[in-house]
mmCIF file of C-alpha atoms in Angstrom:
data_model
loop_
_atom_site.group_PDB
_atom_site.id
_atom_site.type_symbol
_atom_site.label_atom_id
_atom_site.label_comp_id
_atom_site.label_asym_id
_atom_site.label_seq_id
_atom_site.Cartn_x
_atom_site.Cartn_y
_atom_site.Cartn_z
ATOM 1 C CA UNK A 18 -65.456 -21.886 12.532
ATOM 2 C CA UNK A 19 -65.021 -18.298 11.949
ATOM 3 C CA UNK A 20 -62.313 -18.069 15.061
ATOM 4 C CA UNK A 21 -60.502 -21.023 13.473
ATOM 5 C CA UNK A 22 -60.186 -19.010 9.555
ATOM 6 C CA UNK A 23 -58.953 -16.091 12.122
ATOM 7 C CA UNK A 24 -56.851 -17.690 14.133
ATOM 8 C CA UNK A 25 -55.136 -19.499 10.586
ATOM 9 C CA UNK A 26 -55.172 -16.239 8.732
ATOM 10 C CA UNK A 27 -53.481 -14.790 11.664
ATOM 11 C CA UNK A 28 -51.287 -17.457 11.856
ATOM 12 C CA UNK A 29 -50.036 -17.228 8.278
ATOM 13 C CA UNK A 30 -49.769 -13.684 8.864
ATOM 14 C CA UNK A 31 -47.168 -14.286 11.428
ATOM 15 C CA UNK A 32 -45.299 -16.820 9.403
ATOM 16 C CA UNK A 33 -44.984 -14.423 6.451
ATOM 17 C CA UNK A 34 -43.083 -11.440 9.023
ATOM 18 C CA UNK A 35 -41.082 -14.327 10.194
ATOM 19 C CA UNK A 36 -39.953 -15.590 6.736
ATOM 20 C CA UNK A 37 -39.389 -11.843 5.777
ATOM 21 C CA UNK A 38 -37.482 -10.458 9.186
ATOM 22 C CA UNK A 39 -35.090 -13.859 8.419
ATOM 23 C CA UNK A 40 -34.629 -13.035 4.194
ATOM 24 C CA UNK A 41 -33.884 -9.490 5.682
ATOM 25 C CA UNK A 42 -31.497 -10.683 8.564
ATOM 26 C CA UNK A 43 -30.054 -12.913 6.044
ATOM 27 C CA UNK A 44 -29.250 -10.296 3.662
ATOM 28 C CA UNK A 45 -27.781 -7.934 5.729
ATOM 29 C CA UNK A 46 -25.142 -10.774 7.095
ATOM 30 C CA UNK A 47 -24.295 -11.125 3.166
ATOM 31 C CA UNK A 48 -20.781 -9.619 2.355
ATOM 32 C CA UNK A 49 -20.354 -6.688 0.312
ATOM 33 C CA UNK A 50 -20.738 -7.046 -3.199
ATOM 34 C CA UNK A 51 -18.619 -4.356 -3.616
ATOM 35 C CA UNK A 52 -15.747 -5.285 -1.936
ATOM 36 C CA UNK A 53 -12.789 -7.290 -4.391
ATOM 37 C CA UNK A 54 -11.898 -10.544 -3.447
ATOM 38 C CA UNK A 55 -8.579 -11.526 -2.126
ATOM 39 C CA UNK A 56 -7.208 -12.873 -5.472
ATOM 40 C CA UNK A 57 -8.442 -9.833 -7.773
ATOM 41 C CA UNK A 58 -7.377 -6.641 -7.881
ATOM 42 C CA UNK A 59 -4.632 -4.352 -6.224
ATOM 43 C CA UNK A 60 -3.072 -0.836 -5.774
ATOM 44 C CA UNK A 61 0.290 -0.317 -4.990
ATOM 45 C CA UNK A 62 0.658 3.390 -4.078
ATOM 46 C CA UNK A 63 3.820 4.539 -4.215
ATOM 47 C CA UNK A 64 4.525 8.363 -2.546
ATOM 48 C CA UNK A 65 7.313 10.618 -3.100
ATOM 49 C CA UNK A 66 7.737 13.065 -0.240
ATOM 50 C CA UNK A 67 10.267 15.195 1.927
ATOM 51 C CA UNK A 68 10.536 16.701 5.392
ATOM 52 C CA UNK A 69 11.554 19.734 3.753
ATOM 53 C CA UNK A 70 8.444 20.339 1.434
ATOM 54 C CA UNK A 71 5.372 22.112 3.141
ATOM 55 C CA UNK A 72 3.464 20.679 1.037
ATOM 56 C CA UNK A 73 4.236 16.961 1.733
ATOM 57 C CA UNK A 74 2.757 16.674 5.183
ATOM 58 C CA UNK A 75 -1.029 16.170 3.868
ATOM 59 C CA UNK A 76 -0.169 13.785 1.620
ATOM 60 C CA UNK A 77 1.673 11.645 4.663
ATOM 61 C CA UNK A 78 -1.295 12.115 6.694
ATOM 62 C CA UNK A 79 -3.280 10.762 3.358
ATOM 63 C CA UNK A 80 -0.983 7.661 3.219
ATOM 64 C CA UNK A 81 -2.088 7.292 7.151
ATOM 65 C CA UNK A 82 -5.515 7.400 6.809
ATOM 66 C CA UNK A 83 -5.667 4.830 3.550
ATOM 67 C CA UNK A 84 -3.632 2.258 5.006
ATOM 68 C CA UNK A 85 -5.706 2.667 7.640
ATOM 69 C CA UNK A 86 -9.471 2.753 5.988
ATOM 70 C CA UNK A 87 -7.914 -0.346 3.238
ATOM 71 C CA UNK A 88 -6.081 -2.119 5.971
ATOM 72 C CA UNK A 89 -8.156 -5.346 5.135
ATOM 73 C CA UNK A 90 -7.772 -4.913 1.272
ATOM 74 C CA UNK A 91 -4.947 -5.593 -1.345
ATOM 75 C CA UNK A 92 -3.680 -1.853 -0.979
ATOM 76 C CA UNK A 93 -0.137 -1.566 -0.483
ATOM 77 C CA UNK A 94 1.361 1.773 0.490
ATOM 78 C CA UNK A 95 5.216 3.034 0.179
ATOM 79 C CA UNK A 96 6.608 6.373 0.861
ATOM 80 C CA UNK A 97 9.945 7.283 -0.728
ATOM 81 C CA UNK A 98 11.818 10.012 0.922
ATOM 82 C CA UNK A 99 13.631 11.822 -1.516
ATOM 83 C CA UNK A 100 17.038 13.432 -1.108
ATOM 84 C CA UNK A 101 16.973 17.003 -3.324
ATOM 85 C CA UNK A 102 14.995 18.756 -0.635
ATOM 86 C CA UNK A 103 17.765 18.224 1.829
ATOM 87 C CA UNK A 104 20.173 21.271 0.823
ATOM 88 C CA UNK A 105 17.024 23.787 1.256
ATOM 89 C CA UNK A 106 17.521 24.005 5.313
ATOM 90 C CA UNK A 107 16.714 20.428 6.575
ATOM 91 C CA UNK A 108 18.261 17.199 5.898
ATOM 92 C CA UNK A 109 15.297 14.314 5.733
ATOM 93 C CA UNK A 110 16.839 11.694 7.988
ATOM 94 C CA UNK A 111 14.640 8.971 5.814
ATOM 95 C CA UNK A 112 15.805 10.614 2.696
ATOM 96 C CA UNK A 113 18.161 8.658 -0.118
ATOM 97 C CA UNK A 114 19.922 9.040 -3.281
ATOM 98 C CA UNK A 115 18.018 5.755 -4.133
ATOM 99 C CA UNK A 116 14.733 7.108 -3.749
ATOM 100 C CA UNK A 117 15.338 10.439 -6.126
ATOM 101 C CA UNK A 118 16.574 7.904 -8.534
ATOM 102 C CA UNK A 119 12.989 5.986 -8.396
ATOM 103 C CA UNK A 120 11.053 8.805 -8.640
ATOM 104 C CA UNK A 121 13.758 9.782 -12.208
ATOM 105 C CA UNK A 122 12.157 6.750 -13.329
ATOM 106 C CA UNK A 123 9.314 7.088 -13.206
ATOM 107 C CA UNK A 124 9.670 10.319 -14.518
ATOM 108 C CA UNK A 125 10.840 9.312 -17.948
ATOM 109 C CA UNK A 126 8.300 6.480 -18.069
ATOM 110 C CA UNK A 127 5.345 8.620 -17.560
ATOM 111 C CA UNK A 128 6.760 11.653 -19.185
ATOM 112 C CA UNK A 129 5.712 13.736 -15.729
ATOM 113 C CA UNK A 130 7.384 16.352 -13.909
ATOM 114 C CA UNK A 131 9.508 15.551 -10.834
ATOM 115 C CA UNK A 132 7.646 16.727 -7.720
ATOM 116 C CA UNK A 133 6.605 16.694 -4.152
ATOM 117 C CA UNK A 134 3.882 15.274 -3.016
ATOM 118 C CA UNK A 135 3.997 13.160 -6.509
ATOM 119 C CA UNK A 136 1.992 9.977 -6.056
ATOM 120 C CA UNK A 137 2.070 6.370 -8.513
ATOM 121 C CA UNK A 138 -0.557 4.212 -8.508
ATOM 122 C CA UNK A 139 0.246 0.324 -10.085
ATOM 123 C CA UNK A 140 3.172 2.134 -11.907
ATOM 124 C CA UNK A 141 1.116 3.766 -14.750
ATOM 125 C CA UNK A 142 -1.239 6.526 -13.253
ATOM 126 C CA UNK A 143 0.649 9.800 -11.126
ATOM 127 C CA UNK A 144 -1.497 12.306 -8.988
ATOM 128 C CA UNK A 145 -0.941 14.819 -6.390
ATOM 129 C CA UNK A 146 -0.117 12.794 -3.619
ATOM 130 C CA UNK A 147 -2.476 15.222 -1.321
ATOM 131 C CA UNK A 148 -5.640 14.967 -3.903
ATOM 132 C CA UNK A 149 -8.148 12.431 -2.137
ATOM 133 C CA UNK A 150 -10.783 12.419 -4.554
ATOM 134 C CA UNK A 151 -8.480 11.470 -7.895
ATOM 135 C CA UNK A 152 -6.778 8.727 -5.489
ATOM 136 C CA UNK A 153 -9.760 7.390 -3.890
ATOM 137 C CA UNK A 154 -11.324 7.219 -7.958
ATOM 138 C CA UNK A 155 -8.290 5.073 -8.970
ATOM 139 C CA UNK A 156 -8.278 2.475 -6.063
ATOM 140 C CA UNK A 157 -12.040 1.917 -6.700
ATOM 141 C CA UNK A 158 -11.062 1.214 -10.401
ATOM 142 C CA UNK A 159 -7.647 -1.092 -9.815
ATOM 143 C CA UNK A 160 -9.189 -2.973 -7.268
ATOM 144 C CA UNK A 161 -11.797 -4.955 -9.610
ATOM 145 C CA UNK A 162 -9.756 -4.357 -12.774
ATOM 146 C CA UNK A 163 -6.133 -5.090 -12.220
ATOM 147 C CA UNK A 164 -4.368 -8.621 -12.010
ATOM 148 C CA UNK A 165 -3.091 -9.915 -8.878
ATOM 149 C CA UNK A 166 -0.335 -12.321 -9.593
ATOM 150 C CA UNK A 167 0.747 -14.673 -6.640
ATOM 151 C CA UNK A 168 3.578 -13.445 -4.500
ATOM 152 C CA UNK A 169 4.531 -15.392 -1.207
ATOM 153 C CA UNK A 170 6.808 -13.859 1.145
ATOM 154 C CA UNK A 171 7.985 -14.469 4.679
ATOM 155 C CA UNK A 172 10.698 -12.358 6.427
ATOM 156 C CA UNK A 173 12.807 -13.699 9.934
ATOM 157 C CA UNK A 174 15.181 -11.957 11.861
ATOM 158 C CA UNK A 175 18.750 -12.416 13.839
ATOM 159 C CA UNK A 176 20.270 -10.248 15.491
ATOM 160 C CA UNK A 177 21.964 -8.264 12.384
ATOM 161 C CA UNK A 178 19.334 -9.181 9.624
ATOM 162 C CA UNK A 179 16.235 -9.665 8.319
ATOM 163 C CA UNK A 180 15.687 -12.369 5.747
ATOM 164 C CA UNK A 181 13.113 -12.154 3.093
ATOM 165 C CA UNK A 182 12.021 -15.817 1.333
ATOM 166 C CA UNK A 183 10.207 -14.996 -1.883
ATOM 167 C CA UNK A 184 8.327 -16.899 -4.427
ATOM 168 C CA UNK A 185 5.980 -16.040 -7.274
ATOM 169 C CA UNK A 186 4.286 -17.523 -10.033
ATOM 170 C CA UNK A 187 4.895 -14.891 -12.613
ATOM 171 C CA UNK A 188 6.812 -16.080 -15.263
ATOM 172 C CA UNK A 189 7.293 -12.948 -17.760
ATOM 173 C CA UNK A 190 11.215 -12.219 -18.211
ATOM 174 C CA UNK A 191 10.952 -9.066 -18.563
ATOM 175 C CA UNK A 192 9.495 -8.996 -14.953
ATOM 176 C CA UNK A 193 10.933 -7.911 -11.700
ATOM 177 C CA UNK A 194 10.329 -8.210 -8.138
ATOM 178 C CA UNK A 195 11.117 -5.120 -5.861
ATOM 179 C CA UNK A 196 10.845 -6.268 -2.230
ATOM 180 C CA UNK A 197 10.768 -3.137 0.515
ATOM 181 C CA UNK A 198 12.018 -3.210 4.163
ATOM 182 C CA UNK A 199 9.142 -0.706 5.305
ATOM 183 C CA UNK A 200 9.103 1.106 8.656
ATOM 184 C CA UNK A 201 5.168 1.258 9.333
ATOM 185 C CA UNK A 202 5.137 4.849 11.345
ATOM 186 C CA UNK A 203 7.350 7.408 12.498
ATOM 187 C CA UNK A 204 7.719 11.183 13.033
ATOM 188 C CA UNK A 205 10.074 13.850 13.449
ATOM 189 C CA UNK A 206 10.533 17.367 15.092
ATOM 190 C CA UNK A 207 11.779 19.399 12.055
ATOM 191 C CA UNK A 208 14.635 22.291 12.516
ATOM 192 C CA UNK A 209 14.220 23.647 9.632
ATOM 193 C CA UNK A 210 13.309 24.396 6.471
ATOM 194 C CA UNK A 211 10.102 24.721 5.108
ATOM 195 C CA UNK A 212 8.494 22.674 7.919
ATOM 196 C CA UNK A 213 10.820 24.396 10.742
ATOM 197 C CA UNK A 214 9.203 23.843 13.925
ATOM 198 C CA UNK A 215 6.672 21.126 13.022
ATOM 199 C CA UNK A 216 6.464 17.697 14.411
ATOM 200 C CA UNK A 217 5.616 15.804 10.837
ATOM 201 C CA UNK A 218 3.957 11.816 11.651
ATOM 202 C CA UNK A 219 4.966 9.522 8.479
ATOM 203 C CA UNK A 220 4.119 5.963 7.218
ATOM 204 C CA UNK A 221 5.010 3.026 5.567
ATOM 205 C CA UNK A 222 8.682 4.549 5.149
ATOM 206 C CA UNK A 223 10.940 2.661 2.896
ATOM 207 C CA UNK A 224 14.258 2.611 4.070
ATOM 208 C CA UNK A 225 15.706 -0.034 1.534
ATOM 209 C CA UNK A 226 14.291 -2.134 -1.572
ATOM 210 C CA UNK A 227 15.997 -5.061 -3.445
ATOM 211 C CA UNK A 228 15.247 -5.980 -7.215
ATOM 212 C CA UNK A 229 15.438 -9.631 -8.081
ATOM 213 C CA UNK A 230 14.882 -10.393 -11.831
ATOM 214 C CA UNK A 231 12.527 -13.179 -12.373
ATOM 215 C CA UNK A 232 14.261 -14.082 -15.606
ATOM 216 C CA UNK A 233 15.512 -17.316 -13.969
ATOM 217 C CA UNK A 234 14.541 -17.588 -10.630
ATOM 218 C CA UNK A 235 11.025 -17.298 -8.899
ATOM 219 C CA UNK A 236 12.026 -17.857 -5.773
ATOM 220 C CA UNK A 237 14.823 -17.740 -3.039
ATOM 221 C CA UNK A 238 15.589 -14.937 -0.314
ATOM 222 C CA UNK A 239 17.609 -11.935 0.410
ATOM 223 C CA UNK A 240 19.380 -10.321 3.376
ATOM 224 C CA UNK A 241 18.528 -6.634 5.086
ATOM 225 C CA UNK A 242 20.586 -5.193 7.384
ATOM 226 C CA UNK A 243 18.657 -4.437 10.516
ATOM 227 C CA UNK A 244 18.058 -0.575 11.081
ATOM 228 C CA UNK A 245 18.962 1.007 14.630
ATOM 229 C CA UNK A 246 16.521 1.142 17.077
ATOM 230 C CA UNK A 247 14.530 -2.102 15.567
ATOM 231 C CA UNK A 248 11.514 -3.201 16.543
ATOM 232 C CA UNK A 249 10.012 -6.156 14.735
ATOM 233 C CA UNK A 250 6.308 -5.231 15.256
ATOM 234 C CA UNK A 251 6.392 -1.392 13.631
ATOM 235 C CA UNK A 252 8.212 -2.927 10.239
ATOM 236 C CA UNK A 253 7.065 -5.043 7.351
ATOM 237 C CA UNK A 254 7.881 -6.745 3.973
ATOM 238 C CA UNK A 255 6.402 -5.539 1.134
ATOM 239 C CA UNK A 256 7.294 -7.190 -2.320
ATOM 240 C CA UNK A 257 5.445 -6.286 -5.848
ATOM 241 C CA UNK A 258 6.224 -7.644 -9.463
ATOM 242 C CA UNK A 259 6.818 -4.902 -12.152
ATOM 243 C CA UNK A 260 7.478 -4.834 -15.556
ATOM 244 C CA UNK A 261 10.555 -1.793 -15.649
ATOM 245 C CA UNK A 262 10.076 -1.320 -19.689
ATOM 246 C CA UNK A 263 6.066 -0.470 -19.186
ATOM 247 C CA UNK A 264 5.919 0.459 -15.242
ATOM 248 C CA UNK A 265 2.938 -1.912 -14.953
ATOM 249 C CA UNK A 266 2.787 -3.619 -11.925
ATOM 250 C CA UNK A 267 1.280 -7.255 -11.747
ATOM 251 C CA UNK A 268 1.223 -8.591 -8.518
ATOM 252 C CA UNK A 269 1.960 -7.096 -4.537
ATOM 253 C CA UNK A 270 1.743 -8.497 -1.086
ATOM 254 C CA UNK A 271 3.097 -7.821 2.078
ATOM 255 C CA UNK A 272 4.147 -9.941 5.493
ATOM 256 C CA UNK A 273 5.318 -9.169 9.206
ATOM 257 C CA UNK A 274 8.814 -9.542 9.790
ATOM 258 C CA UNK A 275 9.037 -12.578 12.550
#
């Protein structure tokens, strides 16, 4: 009798680990509750950078690592090569008139100075764009707290162009979508300049970006030119929605280029 209360007690015993090593394996397959679902929440980082600033090559290297370490998460990265640096010794060969004249904007909106590394987050926030800690502090908050409108996109090629199809369910008037042909990684051995003699790795280049109003049309497509030496897998699409009165950016998403 006394073996058989054992042998029960002992039995229970083992049930009770069992139940426990199966909550535990069970909880560790759970996702993380920290991490923002695919519908809420997004940070469009937008750098402004030169070949010709000694300062700018951190940042780059910063834009590297984040797309890399938020590759899975509604983070979308652009780096603007601006043109003013060029008559200081080196001409940026990603540089543009076009990208100065961004950065200008955003200068008046956010009352900042113009500068190199100067990194926007979501249009409303500007850092350093070397200083991990303040970006890494605002990507924590956008992700849960700002809105992710729907944008669809879907980019083909022929032999002279890539064509973007767009659509979106924002509806504001005021509202604009700004769709980037982005050039995922590069580098260059600089000449000169502050940077003479360095061999500077960039990414997520923008070499051109469209603006559609969404006044009276949510959807439809739009024509690149394709770059020299193309290569379909190193480029993307990225399109995000922004209001150009407030800066505030509503909705972002990306897609390969087919």
């Amino acid at each position: 009798m006394i073996l058989k209360k054992m042998f029960a007690v002992g039995a229970f015993i083992g049930l009770m680990f069992a139940a426990s090593a199966f909550v535990l394996k069970e909880e560790i397959k759970k996702p993380d509750p920290g991490f923002p679902s695919e519908n809420n929440g997004l940070a469009v980082l937008e750098l402004f950078t030169s070949e010709g600033c000694s300062s700018c090559p951190l940042a780059d290297d910063l834009m590297g690592q984040i797309e890399k370490e938020y590759r899975n998460r509604p983070v979308y990265i652009l780096s603007y090569h601006v043109d003013y640096w060029n008559r200081l010794g080196w001409k940026d060969r990603f540089s543009s008139a076009a990208n100065s004249q961004r950065q200008q904007f955003y200068s008046r909106l956010l009352q900042s100075q113009t500068y190199t590394p100067q990194l926007i987050v979501n249009g409303k926030q500007e850092f350093v764009g070397s200083d991990r800690n303040s970006i890494e502090n605002v990507l924590q908050n956008e992700l849960f707290t700002a809105k992710n409108s729907s944008v669809y996109l879907s980019a083909n090629t022929d032999q002279k162009t890539v064509t973007v199809a767009y659509k979106t369910s924002e509806t504001d008037p005021k509202s604009t979508l700004l769709i980037s042909l982005v050039e995922k990684k590069s580098s260059t051995q600089v000449g000169g300049g502050e940077n003479e003699g360095h061999h500077l790795q960039h990414w997520q280049i923008v070499h051109e970006q469209k603006q559609i109003s969404l006044k009276d049309l949510s959807e439809g497509s739009i024509n690149f030119k394709i770059p020299e030496n193309f290569s379909a897998e190193n480029w993307e699409i990225i399109g995000f929605i922004q209001n150009l009165k407030s800066g505030k950016i509503s909705g972002a998403s990306k897609t390969l280029i087919q």
